[in-house]
PDB file of C-alpha atoms in Angstrom:
ATOM      1  CA  UNK P1406      -3.726 -14.561   8.563  1.00 84.00           C
ATOM      2  CA  UNK P1407      -1.437 -14.005  11.605  1.00 87.00           C
ATOM      3  CA  UNK P1408       0.387 -17.245  10.732  1.00 90.00           C
ATOM      4  CA  UNK P1409       0.942 -16.081   7.138  1.00 90.00           C
ATOM      5  CA  UNK P1410       2.198 -12.710   8.369  1.00 91.00           C
ATOM      6  CA  UNK P1411       4.722 -14.386  10.663  1.00 90.00           C
ATOM      7  CA  UNK P1412       5.931 -16.560   7.784  1.00 91.00           C
ATOM      8  CA  UNK P1413       6.345 -13.572   5.478  1.00 91.00           C
ATOM      9  CA  UNK P1414       8.221 -11.533   8.080  1.00 91.00           C
ATOM     10  CA  UNK P1415      10.563 -14.288   9.304  1.00 90.00           C
ATOM     11  CA  UNK P1416      13.838 -14.442   7.308  1.00 86.00           C
ATOM     12  CA  UNK P1417      14.161 -18.147   8.183  1.00 90.00           C
ATOM     13  CA  UNK P1418      11.020 -19.041   6.212  1.00 90.00           C
ATOM     14  CA  UNK P1419      11.574 -21.301   3.213  1.00 87.00           C
ATOM     15  CA  UNK P1420       9.953 -19.852   0.076  1.00 85.00           C
ATOM     16  CA  UNK P1421       9.285 -16.651   1.961  1.00 86.00           C
ATOM     17  CA  UNK P1422       8.323 -14.878  -1.261  1.00 86.00           C
ATOM     18  CA  UNK P1423       5.373 -17.237  -1.621  1.00 89.00           C
ATOM     19  CA  UNK P1424       3.945 -16.168   1.735  1.00 89.00           C
ATOM     20  CA  UNK P1425       4.431 -12.506   0.896  1.00 89.00           C
ATOM     21  CA  UNK P1426       2.823 -12.925  -2.531  1.00 87.00           C
ATOM     22  CA  UNK P1427      -0.213 -14.647  -1.008  1.00 89.00           C
ATOM     23  CA  UNK P1428      -0.621 -11.829   1.519  1.00 89.00           C
ATOM     24  CA  UNK P1429      -0.451  -9.186  -1.215  1.00 87.00           C
ATOM     25  CA  UNK P1430      -3.204 -11.048  -3.083  1.00 84.00           C
ATOM     26  CA  UNK P1431      -5.307 -11.029   0.096  1.00 84.00           C
ATOM     27  CA  UNK P1432      -4.529  -7.333   0.610  1.00 81.00           C
ATOM     28  CA  UNK P1433      -5.639  -6.587  -2.953  1.00 77.00           C
ATOM     29  CA  UNK P1434      -8.903  -8.443  -2.351  1.00 76.00           C
ATOM     30  CA  UNK P1435      -9.511  -6.498   0.870  1.00 74.00           C
ATOM     31  CA  UNK P1436      -8.663  -3.296  -1.011  1.00 70.00           C
ATOM     32  CA  UNK P1437     -11.273  -3.958  -3.683  1.00 69.00           C
ATOM     33  CA  UNK P1438     -14.004  -4.839  -1.213  1.00 64.00           C
ATOM     34  CA  UNK P1439     -16.909  -7.283  -1.461  1.00 61.00           C
ATOM     35  CA  UNK P1440     -18.087  -8.012  -4.985  1.00 58.00           C
ATOM     36  CA  UNK P1441     -21.718  -7.777  -5.981  1.00 56.00           C
ATOM     37  CA  UNK P1442     -23.016 -11.264  -6.612  1.00 52.00           C
ATOM     38  CA  UNK P1443     -22.314 -14.800  -7.777  1.00 52.00           C
ATOM     39  CA  UNK P1444     -24.677 -17.129  -9.687  1.00 51.00           C
ATOM     40  CA  UNK P1445     -27.498 -14.675  -9.190  1.00 52.00           C
ATOM     41  CA  UNK P1446     -27.198 -14.599  -5.399  1.00 52.00           C
ATOM     42  CA  UNK P1447     -25.989 -11.686  -3.318  1.00 53.00           C
ATOM     43  CA  UNK P1448     -23.062 -12.798  -1.138  1.00 53.00           C
ATOM     44  CA  UNK P1449     -22.043  -9.373   0.140  1.00 55.00           C
ATOM     45  CA  UNK P1450     -23.466  -9.946   3.621  1.00 57.00           C
ATOM     46  CA  UNK P1451     -21.179 -12.954   4.095  1.00 62.00           C
ATOM     47  CA  UNK P1452     -18.114 -11.514   2.358  1.00 64.00           C
ATOM     48  CA  UNK P1453     -18.368  -8.247   4.290  1.00 65.00           C
ATOM     49  CA  UNK P1454     -17.634 -10.169   7.499  1.00 69.00           C
ATOM     50  CA  UNK P1455     -14.686 -11.904   5.824  1.00 73.00           C
ATOM     51  CA  UNK P1456     -13.180  -8.656   4.527  1.00 70.00           C
ATOM     52  CA  UNK P1457     -13.539  -6.979   7.909  1.00 71.00           C
ATOM     53  CA  UNK P1458     -11.806  -9.921   9.589  1.00 78.00           C
ATOM     54  CA  UNK P1459      -8.973  -9.953   7.037  1.00 79.00           C
ATOM     55  CA  UNK P1460      -8.425  -6.216   7.365  1.00 75.00           C
ATOM     56  CA  UNK P1461      -8.414  -6.398  11.146  1.00 77.00           C
ATOM     57  CA  UNK P1462      -5.888  -9.246  11.080  1.00 82.00           C
ATOM     58  CA  UNK P1463      -3.570  -7.230   8.837  1.00 80.00           C
ATOM     59  CA  UNK P1464      -3.861  -4.296  11.233  1.00 77.00           C
ATOM     60  CA  UNK P1465      -3.295  -6.258  14.419  1.00 81.00           C
ATOM     61  CA  UNK P1466      -0.498  -8.638  13.401  1.00 83.00           C
ATOM     62  CA  UNK P1467       2.999  -7.230  14.057  1.00 87.00           C
ATOM     63  CA  UNK P1468       2.823  -4.077  11.958  1.00 87.00           C
ATOM     64  CA  UNK P1469       6.317  -3.147  13.188  1.00 89.00           C
ATOM     65  CA  UNK P1470       7.615  -6.228  11.403  1.00 90.00           C
ATOM     66  CA  UNK P1471       6.555  -4.790   8.037  1.00 91.00           C
ATOM     67  CA  UNK P1472       8.553  -1.627   8.682  1.00 91.00           C
ATOM     68  CA  UNK P1473      11.575  -3.733   9.605  1.00 91.00           C
ATOM     69  CA  UNK P1474      11.246  -5.509   6.258  1.00 89.00           C
ATOM     70  CA  UNK P1475      11.368  -2.197   4.381  1.00 90.00           C
ATOM     71  CA  UNK P1476      14.917  -1.719   5.634  1.00 88.00           C
ATOM     72  CA  UNK P1477      15.995  -5.361   5.419  1.00 87.00           C
ATOM     73  CA  UNK P1478      14.751  -6.344   1.949  1.00 86.00           C
ATOM     74  CA  UNK P1479      16.979  -5.465  -0.989  1.00 88.00           C
ATOM     75  CA  UNK P1480      14.617  -6.333  -3.864  1.00 87.00           C
ATOM     76  CA  UNK P1481      12.473  -3.316  -4.880  1.00 88.00           C
ATOM     77  CA  UNK P1482       9.521  -5.467  -5.993  1.00 86.00           C
ATOM     78  CA  UNK P1483       9.391  -7.157  -2.582  1.00 88.00           C
ATOM     79  CA  UNK P1484       9.531  -3.784  -0.806  1.00 91.00           C
ATOM     80  CA  UNK P1485       6.647  -2.574  -2.965  1.00 90.00           C
ATOM     81  CA  UNK P1486       4.623  -5.618  -1.891  1.00 90.00           C
ATOM     82  CA  UNK P1487       5.190  -4.647   1.740  1.00 91.00           C
ATOM     83  CA  UNK P1488       4.210  -1.041   1.017  1.00 92.00           C
ATOM     84  CA  UNK P1489       0.982  -2.139  -0.657  1.00 89.00           C
ATOM     85  CA  UNK P1490       0.135  -4.223   2.412  1.00 89.00           C
ATOM     86  CA  UNK P1491       0.850  -1.249   4.699  1.00 89.00           C
ATOM     87  CA  UNK P1492      -1.364   1.031   2.605  1.00 87.00           C
ATOM     88  CA  UNK P1493      -4.224  -1.470   2.874  1.00 80.00           C
ATOM     89  CA  UNK P1494      -3.675  -1.921   6.606  1.00 80.00           C
ATOM     90  CA  UNK P1495      -3.843   1.844   7.015  1.00 80.00           C
ATOM     91  CA  UNK P1496      -7.248   2.055   5.358  1.00 72.00           C
ATOM     92  CA  UNK P1497      -8.569  -0.791   7.482  1.00 73.00           C
ATOM     93  CA  UNK P1498      -7.720   1.095  10.642  1.00 69.00           C
ATOM     94  CA  UNK P1499      -8.792   4.668   9.920  1.00 60.00           C
ATOM     95  CA  UNK P1500      -5.386   6.196   9.207  1.00 57.00           C
ATOM     96  CA  UNK P1501      -3.573   4.934  12.290  1.00 76.00           C
ATOM     97  CA  UNK P1502      -0.472   4.181  10.234  1.00 85.00           C
ATOM     98  CA  UNK P1503      -0.064   7.417   8.283  1.00 90.00           C
ATOM     99  CA  UNK P1504       2.227   8.815  10.964  1.00 91.00           C
ATOM    100  CA  UNK P1505       4.384   5.702  10.937  1.00 91.00           C
ATOM    101  CA  UNK P1506       4.557   5.754   7.145  1.00 93.00           C
ATOM    102  CA  UNK P1507       5.704   9.377   7.330  1.00 95.00           C
ATOM    103  CA  UNK P1508       8.379   8.408   9.862  1.00 94.00           C
ATOM    104  CA  UNK P1509       9.561   5.732   7.431  1.00 94.00           C
ATOM    105  CA  UNK P1510       9.863   8.391   4.714  1.00 95.00           C
ATOM    106  CA  UNK P1511      12.093  10.461   6.994  1.00 93.00           C
ATOM    107  CA  UNK P1512      14.130   7.363   7.862  1.00 92.00           C
ATOM    108  CA  UNK P1513      14.790   6.390   4.226  1.00 92.00           C
ATOM    109  CA  UNK P1514      18.525   5.977   3.714  1.00 88.00           C
ATOM    110  CA  UNK P1515      18.606   6.283  -0.080  1.00 89.00           C
ATOM    111  CA  UNK P1516      16.558   7.931  -2.814  1.00 90.00           C
ATOM    112  CA  UNK P1517      15.090   4.643  -4.043  1.00 90.00           C
ATOM    113  CA  UNK P1518      13.484   3.908  -0.686  1.00 93.00           C
ATOM    114  CA  UNK P1519      12.455   7.541  -0.322  1.00 94.00           C
ATOM    115  CA  UNK P1520      10.608   7.435  -3.643  1.00 94.00           C
ATOM    116  CA  UNK P1521       8.843   4.169  -2.781  1.00 94.00           C
ATOM    117  CA  UNK P1522       7.692   5.435   0.605  1.00 96.00           C
ATOM    118  CA  UNK P1523       6.494   8.807  -0.697  1.00 96.00           C
ATOM    119  CA  UNK P1524       4.338   7.025  -3.271  1.00 95.00           C
ATOM    120  CA  UNK P1525       3.003   4.615  -0.646  1.00 94.00           C
ATOM    121  CA  UNK P1526       2.195   7.452   1.775  1.00 95.00           C
ATOM    122  CA  UNK P1527       0.215   9.343  -0.867  1.00 95.00           C
ATOM    123  CA  UNK P1528      -1.588   6.160  -1.916  1.00 92.00           C
ATOM    124  CA  UNK P1529      -2.455   5.305   1.692  1.00 90.00           C
ATOM    125  CA  UNK P1530      -3.701   8.878   2.172  1.00 89.00           C
ATOM    126  CA  UNK P1531      -6.227   8.565  -0.671  1.00 84.00           C
ATOM    127  CA  UNK P1532      -9.732   9.427   0.451  1.00 64.00           C
ATOM    128  CA  UNK P1533     -11.768   6.303   1.034  1.00 52.00           C
ATOM    129  CA  UNK P1534     -15.176   5.587   2.410  1.00 38.00           C
ATOM    130  CA  UNK P1535     -14.989   3.234   5.368  1.00 37.00           C
ATOM    131  CA  UNK P1536     -16.930  -0.014   5.319  1.00 36.00           C
ATOM    132  CA  UNK P1537     -20.583   0.884   5.565  1.00 34.00           C
ATOM    133  CA  UNK P1538     -22.531  -0.298   8.578  1.00 35.00           C
ATOM    134  CA  UNK P1539     -25.388  -1.609   6.471  1.00 34.00           C
ATOM    135  CA  UNK P1540     -25.222  -3.980   3.540  1.00 35.00           C
ATOM    136  CA  UNK P1541     -27.099  -1.527   1.339  1.00 38.00           C
ATOM    137  CA  UNK P1542     -24.158   0.882   1.585  1.00 43.00           C
ATOM    138  CA  UNK P1543     -21.448  -1.771   1.321  1.00 43.00           C
ATOM    139  CA  UNK P1544     -21.130  -2.214  -2.447  1.00 45.00           C
ATOM    140  CA  UNK P1545     -17.575  -0.838  -2.601  1.00 44.00           C
ATOM    141  CA  UNK P1546     -14.818   0.399  -0.320  1.00 46.00           C
ATOM    142  CA  UNK P1547     -14.376   3.324  -2.670  1.00 45.00           C
ATOM    143  CA  UNK P1548     -17.870   4.720  -2.204  1.00 48.00           C
ATOM    144  CA  UNK P1549     -19.538   5.662  -5.465  1.00 47.00           C
ATOM    145  CA  UNK P1550     -17.757   4.809  -8.689  1.00 50.00           C
ATOM    146  CA  UNK P1551     -14.068   4.257  -9.360  1.00 59.00           C
ATOM    147  CA  UNK P1552     -11.215   5.953  -7.500  1.00 66.00           C
ATOM    148  CA  UNK P1553      -9.570   8.986  -9.081  1.00 79.00           C
ATOM    149  CA  UNK P1554      -7.081   8.298 -11.858  1.00 86.00           C
ATOM    150  CA  UNK P1555      -4.148   9.554  -9.762  1.00 91.00           C
ATOM    151  CA  UNK P1556      -4.894   6.914  -7.121  1.00 88.00           C
ATOM    152  CA  UNK P1557      -4.887   4.201  -9.765  1.00 87.00           C
ATOM    153  CA  UNK P1558      -1.593   5.528 -11.127  1.00 90.00           C
ATOM    154  CA  UNK P1559       0.061   5.183  -7.725  1.00 92.00           C
ATOM    155  CA  UNK P1560      -1.382   1.711  -7.259  1.00 88.00           C
ATOM    156  CA  UNK P1561      -0.093   0.692 -10.699  1.00 88.00           C
ATOM    157  CA  UNK P1562       3.405   1.820  -9.754  1.00 91.00           C
ATOM    158  CA  UNK P1563       3.311  -0.094  -6.476  1.00 89.00           C
ATOM    159  CA  UNK P1564       2.049  -3.315  -8.058  1.00 84.00           C
ATOM    160  CA  UNK P1565       5.354  -5.088  -8.443  1.00 65.00           C
ATOM    161  CA  UNK P1566       3.835  -8.088 -10.208  1.00 56.00           C
ATOM    162  CA  UNK P1567       2.798  -5.871 -13.112  1.00 57.00           C
ATOM    163  CA  UNK P1568       5.752  -3.473 -13.101  1.00 58.00           C
ATOM    164  CA  UNK P1569       8.968  -5.153 -11.997  1.00 67.00           C
ATOM    165  CA  UNK P1570      11.010  -2.260 -13.385  1.00 75.00           C
ATOM    166  CA  UNK P1571       8.911   0.897 -13.729  1.00 80.00           C
ATOM    167  CA  UNK P1572      10.179   3.179 -16.474  1.00 81.00           C
ATOM    168  CA  UNK P1573      11.908   6.459 -15.530  1.00 82.00           C
ATOM    169  CA  UNK P1574       8.926   8.368 -16.931  1.00 85.00           C
ATOM    170  CA  UNK P1575       6.459   6.341 -14.850  1.00 88.00           C
ATOM    171  CA  UNK P1576       8.535   6.812 -11.699  1.00 90.00           C
ATOM    172  CA  UNK P1577       8.895  10.558 -12.269  1.00 90.00           C
ATOM    173  CA  UNK P1578       5.143  10.923 -12.803  1.00 92.00           C
ATOM    174  CA  UNK P1579       4.306   8.811  -9.729  1.00 93.00           C
ATOM    175  CA  UNK P1580       6.574  10.955  -7.549  1.00 94.00           C
ATOM    176  CA  UNK P1581       4.991  14.147  -8.892  1.00 94.00           C
ATOM    177  CA  UNK P1582       1.517  12.788  -8.082  1.00 95.00           C
ATOM    178  CA  UNK P1583       2.644  11.647  -4.632  1.00 96.00           C
ATOM    179  CA  UNK P1584       4.067  15.060  -3.720  1.00 95.00           C
ATOM    180  CA  UNK P1585       0.738  16.627  -4.694  1.00 95.00           C
ATOM    181  CA  UNK P1586      -1.267  14.245  -2.486  1.00 94.00           C
ATOM    182  CA  UNK P1587       0.642  13.850   0.763  1.00 95.00           C
ATOM    183  CA  UNK P1588      -1.331  14.250   4.030  1.00 92.00           C
ATOM    184  CA  UNK P1589      -2.387  17.828   4.677  1.00 91.00           C
ATOM    185  CA  UNK P1590      -0.515  17.977   7.993  1.00 93.00           C
ATOM    186  CA  UNK P1591       2.846  17.849   6.194  1.00 94.00           C
ATOM    187  CA  UNK P1592       3.755  21.499   5.735  1.00 94.00           C
ATOM    188  CA  UNK P1593       4.363  22.988   2.294  1.00 94.00           C
ATOM    189  CA  UNK P1594       8.026  23.781   2.969  1.00 95.00           C
ATOM    190  CA  UNK P1595       8.735  20.155   3.805  1.00 95.00           C
ATOM    191  CA  UNK P1596       6.956  18.971   0.670  1.00 94.00           C
ATOM    192  CA  UNK P1597       8.981  21.452  -1.396  1.00 94.00           C
ATOM    193  CA  UNK P1598      12.229  20.270   0.193  1.00 93.00           C
ATOM    194  CA  UNK P1599      11.328  16.656  -0.542  1.00 93.00           C
ATOM    195  CA  UNK P1600      10.508  17.580  -4.126  1.00 92.00           C
ATOM    196  CA  UNK P1601      13.866  19.305  -4.577  1.00 91.00           C
ATOM    197  CA  UNK P1602      15.732  16.364  -3.056  1.00 90.00           C
ATOM    198  CA  UNK P1603      13.968  13.847  -5.274  1.00 90.00           C
ATOM    199  CA  UNK P1604      14.381  15.979  -8.418  1.00 86.00           C
ATOM    200  CA  UNK P1605      18.130  16.168  -7.792  1.00 83.00           C
ATOM    201  CA  UNK P1606      18.549  12.439  -7.170  1.00 79.00           C
ATOM    202  CA  UNK P1607      15.865  10.903  -9.399  1.00 74.00           C
ATOM    203  CA  UNK P1608      17.831  11.138 -12.697  1.00 70.00           C
ATOM    204  CA  UNK P1609      20.584   9.065 -11.121  1.00 66.00           C
ATOM    205  CA  UNK P1610      18.087   6.537  -9.777  1.00 61.00           C
ATOM    206  CA  UNK P1611      16.267   6.096 -13.089  1.00 57.00           C
ATOM    207  CA  UNK P1612      19.263   6.234 -15.431  1.00 55.00           C
TER     208      UNK P1612
END
């Protein structure tokens, strides 16, 4: 995993997109958590160790490099891949990265990056149960049942492979959801100011 991260972050890497795509697939697998069984046998005890190791590697391997990529990469779908990885890393490490994601929102230099980072921050802030200590409790990362529909909506928007060019309506709805689900320590006046800024600039972005 650290080797793949270095490949994805290094601009000199040949076929760099391939490394990034593979890491997003791994991040998605970590996000979904261990599956129930295969061929009638329960493999969760083994896969739980694997998912913990993968999550820890994503947390510990040059997180600053991902934030550098957000400013360096011009393609929106590639930036969304990085944001999905950061959201997964955050949940593997008990919210350590929420503050850094918020700083990246404040550092956004155009409305397109601002929108992407607001949606990522809200998605990363989604309530999740942490990996259970016992196998009996480790059926899903999400706890009981499926995540709320708003969480799935934000994930859908961030999944660049499925939505290379999200429609204006989808982007507007994702931003509205994100502004309603930012971390509670961001004061209401700041959220309102962000909403006004995005509402002024979003028509130009999505036209």
